[in-house]
Coordinates of C-alpha atoms and ligand atoms in Angstrom, one line a residue:
M4 CA 118.9 15.1 -30.8
F5 CA 119.9 14.5 -27.8
L6 CA 120.8 17.7 -26.4
A7 CA 117.3 19.2 -27.7
R8 CA 115.1 16.8 -26.1
K9 CA 117.3 17.2 -22.9
I10 CA 116.5 21.2 -23.0
N11 CA 112.6 21.1 -24.3
S12 CA 112.4 18.5 -20.9
L13 CA 113.6 21.4 -18.8
L14 CA 111.7 23.7 -21.1
S15 CA 108.6 21.8 -20.4
F16 CA 108.0 23.0 -16.7
F17 CA 107.8 26.1 -18.7
G18 CA 105.3 25.8 -21.0
L19 CA 108.2 26.3 -23.8
T20 CA 109.5 24.2 -26.9
I21 CA 112.4 24.1 -29.0
V22 CA 111.2 23.7 -32.7
D23 CA 113.0 22.8 -35.5
K24 CA 112.4 26.7 -37.7
S25 CA 111.2 24.8 -41.5
V26 CA 108.1 24.1 -39.4
L27 CA 107.1 27.3 -38.7
Y28 CA 105.1 30.0 -40.7
D29 CA 106.6 33.3 -41.2
W30 CA 104.4 35.2 -39.2
Q31 CA 105.7 32.5 -36.2
K32 CA 109.4 33.7 -36.5
G33 CA 108.2 37.4 -35.8
E34 CA 109.4 38.0 -40.0
V35 CA 105.9 39.4 -40.8
A36 CA 105.7 43.2 -39.4
T37 CA 102.0 43.4 -37.8
S38 CA 101.5 47.2 -36.9
Q39 CA 99.4 49.4 -39.7
D40 CA 99.3 52.6 -40.4
L41 CA 96.5 54.2 -37.8
Q42 CA 93.6 55.9 -40.3
L43 CA 91.7 58.5 -39.2
P44 CA 89.1 60.6 -40.6
A45 CA 88.9 64.5 -40.3
G46 CA 88.3 65.8 -37.3
A47 CA 89.0 62.3 -35.4
F48 CA 92.9 63.4 -34.3
E49 CA 90.9 66.4 -31.6
Y50 CA 88.1 65.5 -30.6
L51 CA 89.1 62.2 -29.9
N52 CA 91.5 63.2 -27.0
T53 CA 91.1 62.6 -22.7
E54 CA 90.7 66.8 -22.4
N55 CA 87.8 66.9 -24.3
P56 CA 84.9 68.4 -22.4
R57 CA 81.9 66.0 -23.2
L58 CA 84.8 62.6 -21.7
Q59 CA 85.1 65.1 -19.0
E60 CA 81.5 65.3 -18.2
L61 CA 80.5 61.7 -18.5
R62 CA 83.3 61.0 -16.0
R63 CA 82.0 63.4 -13.4
R64 CA 78.3 61.8 -14.0
Y65 CA 79.2 58.5 -14.0
S66 CA 81.3 59.2 -10.7
V67 CA 78.6 59.8 -8.5
F68 CA 76.4 57.6 -10.0
Q69 CA 77.0 55.0 -6.9
D70 CA 75.8 51.7 -7.7
N71 CA 76.4 48.5 -8.7
A72 CA 76.8 48.7 -12.1
S73 CA 79.1 51.5 -11.7
I74 CA 82.3 48.7 -9.5
P75 CA 85.3 48.4 -12.1
V76 CA 85.9 44.8 -11.8
V77 CA 88.2 44.7 -15.1
W78 CA 88.0 48.6 -16.3
T79 CA 89.9 50.3 -13.7
D80 CA 90.8 53.4 -14.5
E81 CA 94.7 51.5 -15.8
Y82 CA 93.5 49.0 -17.9
V83 CA 91.4 52.3 -19.6
Q84 CA 93.8 54.4 -20.0
S85 CA 96.1 50.6 -21.7
Y86 CA 94.5 52.3 -25.1
G87 CA 95.2 55.3 -26.7
L88 CA 91.3 57.2 -27.6
Q89 CA 91.4 57.7 -31.6
S90 CA 92.9 54.0 -31.7
F91 CA 89.2 52.8 -30.5
R92 CA 89.1 49.9 -32.8
G93 CA 93.4 48.9 -32.8
D94 CA 94.0 45.7 -30.7
N95 CA 92.8 46.9 -27.0
C96 CA 90.8 45.5 -24.1
Y97 CA 87.2 46.9 -26.7
V98 CA 88.4 43.7 -29.0
W99 CA 91.6 41.9 -28.5
Q100 CA 93.4 41.3 -32.5
T101 CA 96.6 39.1 -31.9
R102 CA 96.5 38.9 -28.1
D103 CA 93.3 36.6 -28.3
P104 CA 93.8 33.0 -28.9
N105 CA 93.7 31.9 -32.4
C106 CA 95.1 35.4 -33.4
A107 CA 97.2 34.6 -36.2
E108 CA 96.8 35.0 -40.2
I109 CA 96.1 31.7 -40.7
N110 CA 93.9 31.5 -38.4
Y111 CA 92.1 34.8 -39.6
C112 CA 91.7 33.3 -43.5
L113 CA 89.9 30.4 -41.9
T114 CA 87.4 32.6 -40.0
A115 CA 87.2 34.5 -43.2
Y116 CA 86.5 31.1 -45.2
Y117 CA 83.6 30.6 -42.2
A118 CA 82.3 33.3 -42.3
Q119 CA 81.5 33.6 -46.1
K120 CA 80.2 30.3 -46.1
I121 CA 77.6 30.8 -43.2
D122 CA 76.8 34.2 -44.6
T123 CA 73.4 33.1 -46.3
L124 CA 72.2 37.3 -45.2
G125 CA 75.1 38.5 -47.4
L126 CA 75.9 39.9 -44.0
L127 CA 79.8 40.5 -44.9
D128 CA 78.6 42.7 -48.8
K129 CA 75.9 45.0 -46.2
N130 CA 79.2 45.8 -44.1
C131 CA 83.0 46.5 -45.5
E132 CA 85.9 47.0 -43.9
D133 CA 87.1 50.3 -43.9
G134 CA 90.3 50.2 -41.4
L135 CA 90.0 53.5 -39.5
F136 CA 91.1 54.0 -36.1
G137 CA 93.5 51.0 -35.8
V138 CA 91.6 47.9 -36.9
H139 CA 93.5 45.1 -37.0
T140 CA 93.0 43.9 -41.0
Y141 CA 93.7 40.9 -43.3
T142 CA 92.9 40.5 -47.0
V143 CA 91.4 37.4 -47.8
D144 CA 89.8 36.5 -51.6
S145 CA 89.8 40.3 -51.8
R146 CA 88.0 41.2 -49.3
C147 CA 89.5 43.8 -46.0
I148 CA 88.6 41.5 -43.1
S149 CA 89.0 42.4 -38.6
R150 CA 87.7 40.2 -36.0
D151 CA 84.8 43.3 -35.5
L152 CA 83.5 42.3 -38.7
L153 CA 84.0 38.4 -38.8
D154 CA 82.5 38.4 -35.0
S155 CA 79.6 40.6 -35.9
T156 CA 79.1 38.5 -38.9
V157 CA 78.5 35.0 -37.0
E158 CA 77.2 36.6 -34.3
L159 CA 73.8 38.1 -36.5
H160 CA 74.2 34.5 -38.3
F161 CA 73.5 32.8 -35.3
L162 CA 70.9 35.3 -34.0
E163 CA 69.1 35.4 -37.4
K164 CA 69.4 31.5 -37.3
H165 CA 67.7 31.5 -33.2
L166 CA 65.8 34.5 -33.3
G167 CA 64.8 35.6 -37.4
L168 CA 66.5 38.9 -36.5
S169 CA 65.3 39.7 -40.1
Q170 CA 61.2 38.7 -39.7
F171 CA 61.1 41.1 -36.9
E172 CA 58.5 44.1 -37.8
E173 CA 60.7 46.5 -35.8
L174 CA 63.1 44.9 -34.2
R175 CA 64.4 47.1 -30.5
I176 CA 67.7 45.7 -29.7
L177 CA 69.4 46.8 -26.3
D178 CA 73.6 46.7 -26.2
I179 CA 75.1 46.3 -22.6
G180 CA 78.7 47.0 -22.1
A181 CA 78.6 48.1 -26.0
G182 CA 82.2 48.9 -26.1
Y183 CA 82.3 52.0 -28.9
G184 CA 79.3 50.0 -31.1
R185 CA 80.5 47.6 -32.7
L186 CA 77.8 45.6 -32.8
A187 CA 75.3 48.4 -33.3
Y188 CA 77.0 49.3 -36.3
R189 CA 77.0 46.2 -38.4
T190 CA 73.0 45.4 -37.6
V191 CA 72.0 48.4 -38.6
N192 CA 73.7 47.7 -41.7
A193 CA 72.3 44.8 -42.2
F194 CA 69.0 44.6 -41.5
S195 CA 66.8 47.2 -42.4
N196 CA 64.1 46.8 -40.0
V197 CA 65.7 47.3 -36.7
S198 CA 63.7 50.4 -35.1
S199 CA 65.7 50.8 -32.4
Y200 CA 69.7 50.1 -31.0
L201 CA 70.2 51.0 -27.7
C202 CA 73.9 51.5 -27.1
T203 CA 74.9 51.7 -23.3
D204 CA 77.5 51.3 -20.8
A205 CA 79.2 51.5 -17.0
V206 CA 82.2 53.4 -18.5
P207 CA 82.7 56.9 -19.7
E208 CA 85.4 56.6 -22.3
S209 CA 83.4 53.6 -23.9
T210 CA 80.1 55.8 -23.6
F211 CA 82.1 58.4 -25.0
L212 CA 83.4 56.8 -27.8
S213 CA 80.4 55.1 -28.6
E214 CA 78.6 58.5 -28.7
Y215 CA 81.6 59.8 -31.4
H216 CA 81.1 56.1 -33.1
V217 CA 77.1 56.3 -34.3
K218 CA 78.0 60.0 -35.1
F219 CA 81.2 59.3 -37.5
R220 CA 78.9 56.8 -39.2
A221 CA 75.4 58.5 -39.7
L222 CA 73.4 55.9 -37.5
E223 CA 72.0 58.2 -35.4
N224 CA 68.3 58.2 -36.9
K225 CA 68.1 53.9 -35.3
V226 CA 71.2 53.7 -32.4
T227 CA 70.8 55.6 -29.7
V228 CA 73.8 55.7 -26.8
V229 CA 72.7 55.9 -23.5
P230 CA 74.9 57.0 -20.2
L231 CA 74.3 54.5 -17.9
D232 CA 72.9 57.5 -15.1
E233 CA 69.7 57.4 -17.7
I234 CA 69.4 53.8 -18.7
E235 CA 67.1 53.0 -16.1
K236 CA 64.3 55.3 -17.0
R237 CA 64.6 54.9 -20.7
L238 CA 63.8 51.7 -20.3
Q239 CA 61.0 52.4 -18.8
N240 CA 59.2 54.0 -21.4
Q241 CA 60.7 52.0 -24.7
T242 CA 60.5 48.2 -25.5
I243 CA 63.6 46.8 -26.0
D244 CA 62.9 42.5 -27.8
L245 CA 66.6 41.3 -27.8
A246 CA 69.1 42.7 -25.3
V247 CA 72.6 41.6 -26.2
N248 CA 75.7 41.1 -23.5
I249 CA 79.3 40.6 -25.7
H250 CA 82.2 39.6 -23.6
S251 CA 81.3 42.3 -20.8
F252 CA 79.9 40.5 -18.2
S253 CA 82.7 38.5 -18.0
E254 CA 84.5 41.5 -16.7
C255 CA 82.2 42.6 -14.2
T256 CA 81.5 41.7 -10.7
L257 CA 78.4 39.4 -10.1
E258 CA 76.6 42.3 -8.0
A259 CA 77.2 44.5 -11.5
I260 CA 75.4 41.7 -13.3
E261 CA 72.0 41.5 -11.5
W262 CA 72.3 45.6 -11.7
W263 CA 71.6 45.2 -14.6
L264 CA 69.2 41.7 -14.9
D265 CA 67.2 43.5 -12.4
I266 CA 66.4 45.9 -15.0
L267 CA 65.9 43.7 -18.1
A268 CA 64.0 41.6 -16.1
G269 CA 62.0 44.9 -14.8
A270 CA 61.5 46.1 -18.9
R271 CA 60.4 42.1 -20.0
V272 CA 62.9 42.1 -22.3
K273 CA 62.5 38.4 -23.0
H274 CA 65.7 37.7 -25.4
L275 CA 69.1 38.4 -23.5
F276 CA 72.7 36.9 -25.6
I277 CA 75.3 36.4 -23.8
V278 CA 78.9 35.9 -25.0
P279 CA 81.4 35.0 -22.3
N280 CA 84.9 35.4 -22.3
A281 CA 86.4 32.0 -22.9
S282 CA 89.7 32.0 -20.5
D283 CA 89.6 28.1 -21.1
H284 CA 89.7 29.2 -25.0
K285 CA 86.1 27.6 -24.7
G286 CA 83.9 29.6 -23.0
E287 CA 82.0 26.6 -21.6
K288 CA 81.1 28.2 -18.3
L289 CA 78.9 31.2 -18.5
A290 CA 81.6 33.0 -16.5
L291 CA 83.4 35.7 -15.4
N292 CA 87.7 36.1 -16.0
S293 CA 88.1 34.9 -12.5
G294 CA 86.2 31.4 -13.3
E295 CA 83.0 32.3 -11.1
D296 CA 80.0 31.2 -13.2
F297 CA 77.4 33.4 -13.6
S298 CA 74.8 31.0 -15.0
S299 CA 72.5 31.0 -12.1
L300 CA 71.9 34.2 -11.4
V301 CA 70.6 34.7 -15.0
E302 CA 68.2 32.2 -14.1
K303 CA 67.4 34.2 -10.7
Y304 CA 66.0 36.8 -12.8
G305 CA 63.4 34.6 -14.7
Y306 CA 65.7 34.0 -17.8
K307 CA 65.8 30.1 -19.2
L308 CA 68.4 29.0 -21.3
K309 CA 67.1 28.3 -24.6
I310 CA 70.3 27.9 -26.9
K311 CA 74.1 27.1 -25.8
A312 CA 76.3 27.1 -28.8
P313 CA 79.8 27.0 -30.0
K314 CA 80.6 30.2 -32.0
Y315 CA 81.9 28.4 -34.6
E316 CA 79.3 25.4 -36.0
D317 CA 82.3 23.4 -37.9
P318 CA 84.2 21.8 -34.6
M319 CA 87.5 22.3 -36.3
V320 CA 86.8 26.0 -36.7
Q321 CA 85.4 26.1 -33.2
Q322 CA 89.4 24.6 -32.9
Y323 CA 91.2 26.9 -35.2
G324 CA 89.4 30.0 -35.3
V325 CA 89.9 33.4 -34.3
S326 CA 89.0 33.2 -30.3
P327 CA 86.2 30.8 -29.9
T328 CA 84.0 31.0 -27.0
H329 CA 80.2 29.8 -26.9
Y330 CA 76.6 31.2 -27.4
Y331 CA 74.3 31.6 -24.9
L332 CA 70.3 32.7 -25.6
Y333 CA 68.6 33.2 -23.1
Q334 CA 64.3 33.7 -23.1
L335 CA 62.3 35.2 -19.9
E336 CA 59.5 33.2 -18.6
S337 CA 56.2 34.3 -18.5
Ligands
SAM6 C1 85.5 43.8 -24.3 S1 84.7 45.2 -24.1 C2 83.4 44.4 -25.5 C3 82.5 45.2 -26.6 C4 81.4 45.2 -27.1 N1 80.7 44.4 -26.6 C5 81.9 44.4 -28.0 O1 81.9 43.3 -28.4 O2 82.5 45.4 -28.9 C6 83.8 44.7 -22.6 C7 83.0 46.4 -22.3 O3 82.2 46.2 -21.3 C8 81.6 47.5 -20.5 N2 81.9 47.3 -19.0 C9 82.9 46.7 -18.2 N3 82.3 46.9 -16.9 C10 81.0 47.1 -17.5 C11 79.3 47.2 -16.1 N4 79.5 47.3 -14.8 N5 78.9 47.6 -17.4 C12 78.3 47.7 -18.1 N6 78.9 46.8 -19.1 C13 80.9 47.6 -18.5 C14 83.1 48.0 -21.3 O4 82.9 49.7 -21.3 C15 83.5 47.8 -22.9 O5 82.8 48.3 -23.5

């Protein structure tokens, strides 16, 4: 229609276009409710509040711990206060679930089938999704799924494929920028050979939430949350096989990344897995959110890139799967 074409040519300046409603899925018409009830276990409502003395203590400690790791760039007070502690697994800055690229129902469905296909270790069966703490879920092939579950499955599959996680006699992992302990929970459920999984972070709320989450999931015999001001000392007495940094370095300053790399190289951590944010929807560059590449910084500390691979092995899924990016696996040169 002539009028629609005219309007579309104007709208294209704003990245918009008019389309016939009949070509849209229901979720694109805004007719599907996306909000889900907040399900909380007993005690969570009372404990997860900003006045909690433990959180206050961590805030005090982190504020006097003057080092390059704690200079906020993305994780400012305002950013942290943008989500409620009780819904820490919800669609928020820890794991975007409806606002990242390819986060519609159909993308979740595709990604769930992809995860099932690659899941030779049965990670999906070892890790269920219980829908707690505000996580955004769908049911696909009778399984409750979330981005938390799918991302963790795809990440662990990648690490198994390239590092053989299940073959380690005793697997010792350090998670830098561990958020609420998403991968710690999934890894311990998936691999019985994990002997120690350390979660650390430079944001007090994240440390507070991971402490709570680890305790709630009863993982304390394997997972330890190490506050920022204790991590250097802890690594002097502990061997780590693999450090992971997932969607965290991209949200740090270069100085903070350098602070962490110095610690990793000093502790002779052999393997380093980094997942950058993909502002270009591809993650082709190991970059900060600003677009600045930090790969040379990683190399400066002796880490050599061994594998760079798309998050999804199938190019079609990499195009349409939930939150595509690239995975980077580095190894410390001896
Ligand atoms: C997008 S969240 C990802 C959380 C977790 N890695 C995951 O994938 O579920 C980013 C994490 O980086 C942490 N973070 C922010 N600045 C940091 C810094 N300077 N050093 C270490 N972690 C930082 C945040 O507290 C948050 O836990």
